[in-house]
C-alpha cells in the first residue's frame, strides 16, 4: 500500500505500479502498469507557439502521435509529474475527425486562453457576416480558445 501525501492542487501524477509476492523467501514481480491521477481537472484552451511533437505517453522516449503545427489549438488537461524534476503537459488535440489525448514536454510554449466548446456546428468565415465565404465548419463539441469577446 502507498499513499502520496504531498499532492498539489491542479496537478496530474503518473505512477508506474507492479505487484509482488514472496514465496519461500523468493520475491516474484508482475509486469509494470501505469496510472495517471489528477487532483483537479484543469480545462483551459491554449495555442501552441512553436511546432512540437504530441507524445503518446509522458516520457521523453515516447512514440509520437502527431506533430502539432505552430498556432494549433489544444485543450490543456493538467500537468503530469513523473518525479520531482520531470513533468509533461497532458493535452487533448482535435483535428478534423480525430482526437488525440497525449503529452507535451513541459517546456512547450503555450499561450493560455479562456475556453469553451462549440455547442453547435460553427461556420468559420473569411470575414464577419453570414454572407461571407465559409472557410471551414467547427464541429459540435470542439474546444475553442476565446481570444476576445466583442459586442
PDB file of C-alpha atoms in Angstrom:
ATOM      1  CA  UNK A   1       0.000   0.000   0.000  1.00  0.00           C
ATOM      2  CA  UNK A   2       1.244   3.504  -0.841  1.00  0.00           C
ATOM      3  CA  UNK A   3      -0.191   6.927  -0.083  1.00  0.00           C
ATOM      4  CA  UNK A   4       1.199  10.088  -1.662  1.00  0.00           C
ATOM      5  CA  UNK A   5       0.655  12.791   0.971  1.00  0.00           C
ATOM      6  CA  UNK A   6       2.316  15.628  -0.971  1.00  0.00           C
ATOM      7  CA  UNK A   7      -0.270  16.077  -3.740  1.00  0.00           C
ATOM      8  CA  UNK A   8      -0.755  19.599  -5.056  1.00  0.00           C
ATOM      9  CA  UNK A   9      -3.989  21.026  -6.440  1.00  0.00           C
ATOM     10  CA  UNK A  10      -4.323  21.208 -10.239  1.00  0.00           C
ATOM     11  CA  UNK A  11      -1.648  18.588 -10.928  1.00  0.00           C
ATOM     12  CA  UNK A  12      -1.593  15.172 -12.503  1.00  0.00           C
ATOM     13  CA  UNK A  13       0.651  12.413 -11.225  1.00  0.00           C
ATOM     14  CA  UNK A  14       1.946   9.496 -13.256  1.00  0.00           C
ATOM     15  CA  UNK A  15       2.601   6.242 -11.419  1.00  0.00           C
ATOM     16  CA  UNK A  16       4.284   3.022 -12.571  1.00  0.00           C
ATOM     17  CA  UNK A  17       2.960   0.191 -10.454  1.00  0.00           C
ATOM     18  CA  UNK A  18       3.693  -3.505 -10.110  1.00  0.00           C
ATOM     19  CA  UNK A  19       2.711  -6.103  -7.585  1.00  0.00           C
ATOM     20  CA  UNK A  20       4.875  -8.698  -5.915  1.00  0.00           C
ATOM     21  CA  UNK A  21       4.543 -11.810  -3.813  1.00  0.00           C
ATOM     22  CA  UNK A  22       7.055 -13.604  -1.598  1.00  0.00           C
ATOM     23  CA  UNK A  23       7.047 -17.387  -1.714  1.00  0.00           C
ATOM     24  CA  UNK A  24       9.582 -19.419   0.239  1.00  0.00           C
ATOM     25  CA  UNK A  25      11.847 -16.391   0.653  1.00  0.00           C
ATOM     26  CA  UNK A  26      11.865 -15.570  -3.076  1.00  0.00           C
ATOM     27  CA  UNK A  27      10.183 -12.423  -4.449  1.00  0.00           C
ATOM     28  CA  UNK A  28       8.187 -12.588  -7.701  1.00  0.00           C
ATOM     29  CA  UNK A  29       7.207  -9.387  -9.524  1.00  0.00           C
ATOM     30  CA  UNK A  30       4.446  -8.701 -12.033  1.00  0.00           C
ATOM     31  CA  UNK A  31       4.985  -6.532 -15.088  1.00  0.00           C
ATOM     32  CA  UNK A  32       4.509  -2.782 -14.683  1.00  0.00           C
ATOM     33  CA  UNK A  33       1.270  -0.968 -15.305  1.00  0.00           C
ATOM     34  CA  UNK A  34       0.805   2.805 -15.485  1.00  0.00           C
ATOM     35  CA  UNK A  35      -1.688   5.099 -13.834  1.00  0.00           C
ATOM     36  CA  UNK A  36      -2.294   8.815 -14.190  1.00  0.00           C
ATOM     37  CA  UNK A  37      -4.147  10.516 -11.348  1.00  0.00           C
ATOM     38  CA  UNK A  38      -5.343  14.116 -11.239  1.00  0.00           C
ATOM     39  CA  UNK A  39      -6.039  16.252  -8.188  1.00  0.00           C
ATOM     40  CA  UNK A  40      -8.283  18.548 -10.217  1.00  0.00           C
ATOM     41  CA  UNK A  41      -9.114  18.670 -13.883  1.00  0.00           C
ATOM     42  CA  UNK A  42      -7.888  21.901 -15.380  1.00  0.00           C
ATOM     43  CA  UNK A  43      -9.717  22.626 -18.606  1.00  0.00           C
ATOM     44  CA  UNK A  44      -8.182  25.529 -20.486  1.00  0.00           C
ATOM     45  CA  UNK A  45      -7.570  26.277 -24.121  1.00  0.00           C
ATOM     46  CA  UNK A  46      -4.069  27.049 -25.303  1.00  0.00           C
ATOM     47  CA  UNK A  47      -2.381  27.879 -28.570  1.00  0.00           C
ATOM     48  CA  UNK A  48       0.953  26.257 -29.392  1.00  0.00           C
ATOM     49  CA  UNK A  49       3.613  28.937 -30.018  1.00  0.00           C
ATOM     50  CA  UNK A  50       6.015  26.633 -31.903  1.00  0.00           C
ATOM     51  CA  UNK A  51       5.881  23.267 -33.666  1.00  0.00           C
ATOM     52  CA  UNK A  52       6.001  20.407 -31.111  1.00  0.00           C
ATOM     53  CA  UNK A  53       5.518  16.623 -31.015  1.00  0.00           C
ATOM     54  CA  UNK A  54       2.446  15.266 -29.225  1.00  0.00           C
ATOM     55  CA  UNK A  55       3.599  12.155 -27.341  1.00  0.00           C
ATOM     56  CA  UNK A  56       1.570   9.007 -26.627  1.00  0.00           C
ATOM     57  CA  UNK A  57       2.837   8.664 -23.039  1.00  0.00           C
ATOM     58  CA  UNK A  58       4.556  11.036 -20.587  1.00  0.00           C
ATOM     59  CA  UNK A  59       8.132  10.049 -21.426  1.00  0.00           C
ATOM     60  CA  UNK A  60      10.873  11.728 -23.470  1.00  0.00           C
ATOM     61  CA  UNK A  61      11.397   8.495 -25.399  1.00  0.00           C
ATOM     62  CA  UNK A  62       7.664   8.014 -26.100  1.00  0.00           C
ATOM     63  CA  UNK A  63       6.315   7.454 -29.585  1.00  0.00           C
ATOM     64  CA  UNK A  64       4.629  10.490 -31.076  1.00  0.00           C
ATOM     65  CA  UNK A  65       1.003  10.714 -32.163  1.00  0.00           C
ATOM     66  CA  UNK A  66       1.444  13.698 -34.432  1.00  0.00           C
ATOM     67  CA  UNK A  67       3.426  16.925 -34.768  1.00  0.00           C
ATOM     68  CA  UNK A  68       1.388  19.955 -33.745  1.00  0.00           C
ATOM     69  CA  UNK A  69       1.943  22.882 -36.088  1.00  0.00           C
ATOM     70  CA  UNK A  70       2.568  26.362 -34.720  1.00  0.00           C
ATOM     71  CA  UNK A  71      -0.725  28.080 -33.758  1.00  0.00           C
ATOM     72  CA  UNK A  72      -2.577  24.788 -33.145  1.00  0.00           C
ATOM     73  CA  UNK A  73      -5.312  24.996 -30.520  1.00  0.00           C
ATOM     74  CA  UNK A  74      -5.188  22.371 -27.782  1.00  0.00           C
ATOM     75  CA  UNK A  75      -7.180  21.683 -24.630  1.00  0.00           C
ATOM     76  CA  UNK A  76      -4.937  21.691 -21.555  1.00  0.00           C
ATOM     77  CA  UNK A  77      -5.970  18.915 -19.150  1.00  0.00           C
ATOM     78  CA  UNK A  78      -3.260  19.170 -16.497  1.00  0.00           C
ATOM     79  CA  UNK A  79       0.376  18.639 -15.653  1.00  0.00           C
ATOM     80  CA  UNK A  80       1.696  15.101 -15.150  1.00  0.00           C
ATOM     81  CA  UNK A  81       4.642  14.730 -12.765  1.00  0.00           C
ATOM     82  CA  UNK A  82       6.920  11.747 -13.309  1.00  0.00           C
ATOM     83  CA  UNK A  83       9.176  12.733 -10.405  1.00  0.00           C
ATOM     84  CA  UNK A  84      10.235  15.929  -8.609  1.00  0.00           C
ATOM     85  CA  UNK A  85      12.027  17.225 -11.725  1.00  0.00           C
ATOM     86  CA  UNK A  86      10.301  15.739 -14.773  1.00  0.00           C
ATOM     87  CA  UNK A  87       6.812  16.730 -15.873  1.00  0.00           C
ATOM     88  CA  UNK A  88       4.687  16.741 -19.017  1.00  0.00           C
ATOM     89  CA  UNK A  89       1.621  18.696 -20.091  1.00  0.00           C
ATOM     90  CA  UNK A  90      -1.432  16.468 -20.588  1.00  0.00           C
ATOM     91  CA  UNK A  91      -3.441  17.828 -23.524  1.00  0.00           C
ATOM     92  CA  UNK A  92      -6.167  16.965 -25.980  1.00  0.00           C
ATOM     93  CA  UNK A  93      -5.737  17.883 -29.654  1.00  0.00           C
ATOM     94  CA  UNK A  94      -8.599  17.689 -32.125  1.00  0.00           C
ATOM     95  CA  UNK A  95      -8.035  17.866 -35.858  1.00  0.00           C
ATOM     96  CA  UNK A  96     -10.651  17.017 -38.468  1.00  0.00           C
ATOM     97  CA  UNK A  97     -12.463  13.949 -37.109  1.00  0.00           C
ATOM     98  CA  UNK A  98      -9.606  12.727 -34.866  1.00  0.00           C
ATOM     99  CA  UNK A  99      -8.992  13.407 -31.186  1.00  0.00           C
ATOM    100  CA  UNK A 100      -5.543  12.822 -29.698  1.00  0.00           C
ATOM    101  CA  UNK A 101      -5.116  12.565 -25.922  1.00  0.00           C
ATOM    102  CA  UNK A 102      -1.387  12.923 -25.320  1.00  0.00           C
ATOM    103  CA  UNK A 103       1.503  14.727 -23.702  1.00  0.00           C
ATOM    104  CA  UNK A 104       3.769  17.663 -24.497  1.00  0.00           C
ATOM    105  CA  UNK A 105       7.165  18.367 -22.940  1.00  0.00           C
ATOM    106  CA  UNK A 106       6.752  20.751 -20.002  1.00  0.00           C
ATOM    107  CA  UNK A 107       8.859  23.358 -21.816  1.00  0.00           C
ATOM    108  CA  UNK A 108       6.420  23.535 -24.762  1.00  0.00           C
ATOM    109  CA  UNK A 109       5.494  27.140 -25.440  1.00  0.00           C
ATOM    110  CA  UNK A 110       1.763  27.643 -24.916  1.00  0.00           C
ATOM    111  CA  UNK A 111      -0.386  30.752 -24.662  1.00  0.00           C
ATOM    112  CA  UNK A 112      -3.434  30.121 -22.463  1.00  0.00           C
ATOM    113  CA  UNK A 113      -6.919  31.489 -23.029  1.00  0.00           C
ATOM    114  CA  UNK A 114     -10.388  31.020 -21.628  1.00  0.00           C
ATOM    115  CA  UNK A 115     -12.008  28.071 -23.302  1.00  0.00           C
ATOM    116  CA  UNK A 116     -15.362  26.833 -24.371  1.00  0.00           C
ATOM    117  CA  UNK A 117     -16.802  24.124 -26.548  1.00  0.00           C
ATOM    118  CA  UNK A 118     -18.762  24.660 -29.730  1.00  0.00           C
ATOM    119  CA  UNK A 119     -22.380  23.929 -28.774  1.00  0.00           C
ATOM    120  CA  UNK A 120     -23.403  23.550 -32.426  1.00  0.00           C
ATOM    121  CA  UNK A 121     -21.592  23.307 -35.755  1.00  0.00           C
ATOM    122  CA  UNK A 122     -19.984  26.721 -36.291  1.00  0.00           C
ATOM    123  CA  UNK A 123     -19.250  28.220 -39.696  1.00  0.00           C
ATOM    124  CA  UNK A 124     -15.849  29.910 -39.700  1.00  0.00           C
ATOM    125  CA  UNK A 125     -15.993  32.631 -42.331  1.00  0.00           C
ATOM    126  CA  UNK A 126     -13.415  34.669 -44.190  1.00  0.00           C
ATOM    127  CA  UNK A 127     -14.896  37.850 -42.674  1.00  0.00           C
ATOM    128  CA  UNK A 128     -17.721  38.860 -40.359  1.00  0.00           C
ATOM    129  CA  UNK A 129     -21.162  38.410 -41.871  1.00  0.00           C
ATOM    130  CA  UNK A 130     -23.405  35.498 -42.769  1.00  0.00           C
ATOM    131  CA  UNK A 131     -22.996  36.288 -46.475  1.00  0.00           C
ATOM    132  CA  UNK A 132     -19.190  35.804 -46.360  1.00  0.00           C
ATOM    133  CA  UNK A 133     -17.421  32.690 -47.644  1.00  0.00           C
ATOM    134  CA  UNK A 134     -17.281  29.719 -45.220  1.00  0.00           C
ATOM    135  CA  UNK A 135     -13.680  28.578 -44.703  1.00  0.00           C
ATOM    136  CA  UNK A 136     -14.466  25.543 -42.532  1.00  0.00           C
ATOM    137  CA  UNK A 137     -17.061  24.157 -40.142  1.00  0.00           C
ATOM    138  CA  UNK A 138     -16.081  23.709 -36.489  1.00  0.00           C
ATOM    139  CA  UNK A 139     -17.916  20.573 -35.265  1.00  0.00           C
ATOM    140  CA  UNK A 140     -20.111  20.498 -32.162  1.00  0.00           C
ATOM    141  CA  UNK A 141     -18.062  19.757 -29.034  1.00  0.00           C
ATOM    142  CA  UNK A 142     -14.765  21.076 -30.399  1.00  0.00           C
ATOM    143  CA  UNK A 143     -12.763  23.004 -27.755  1.00  0.00           C
ATOM    144  CA  UNK A 144     -12.176  26.592 -28.830  1.00  0.00           C
ATOM    145  CA  UNK A 145      -9.946  29.317 -27.414  1.00  0.00           C
ATOM    146  CA  UNK A 146     -11.802  32.522 -26.621  1.00  0.00           C
ATOM    147  CA  UNK A 147      -9.326  35.192 -27.684  1.00  0.00           C
ATOM    148  CA  UNK A 148     -11.575  38.209 -27.285  1.00  0.00           C
ATOM    149  CA  UNK A 149     -15.237  38.932 -26.653  1.00  0.00           C
ATOM    150  CA  UNK A 150     -16.889  41.739 -28.588  1.00  0.00           C
ATOM    151  CA  UNK A 151     -20.456  43.047 -28.565  1.00  0.00           C
TER     152      UNK A 151
END
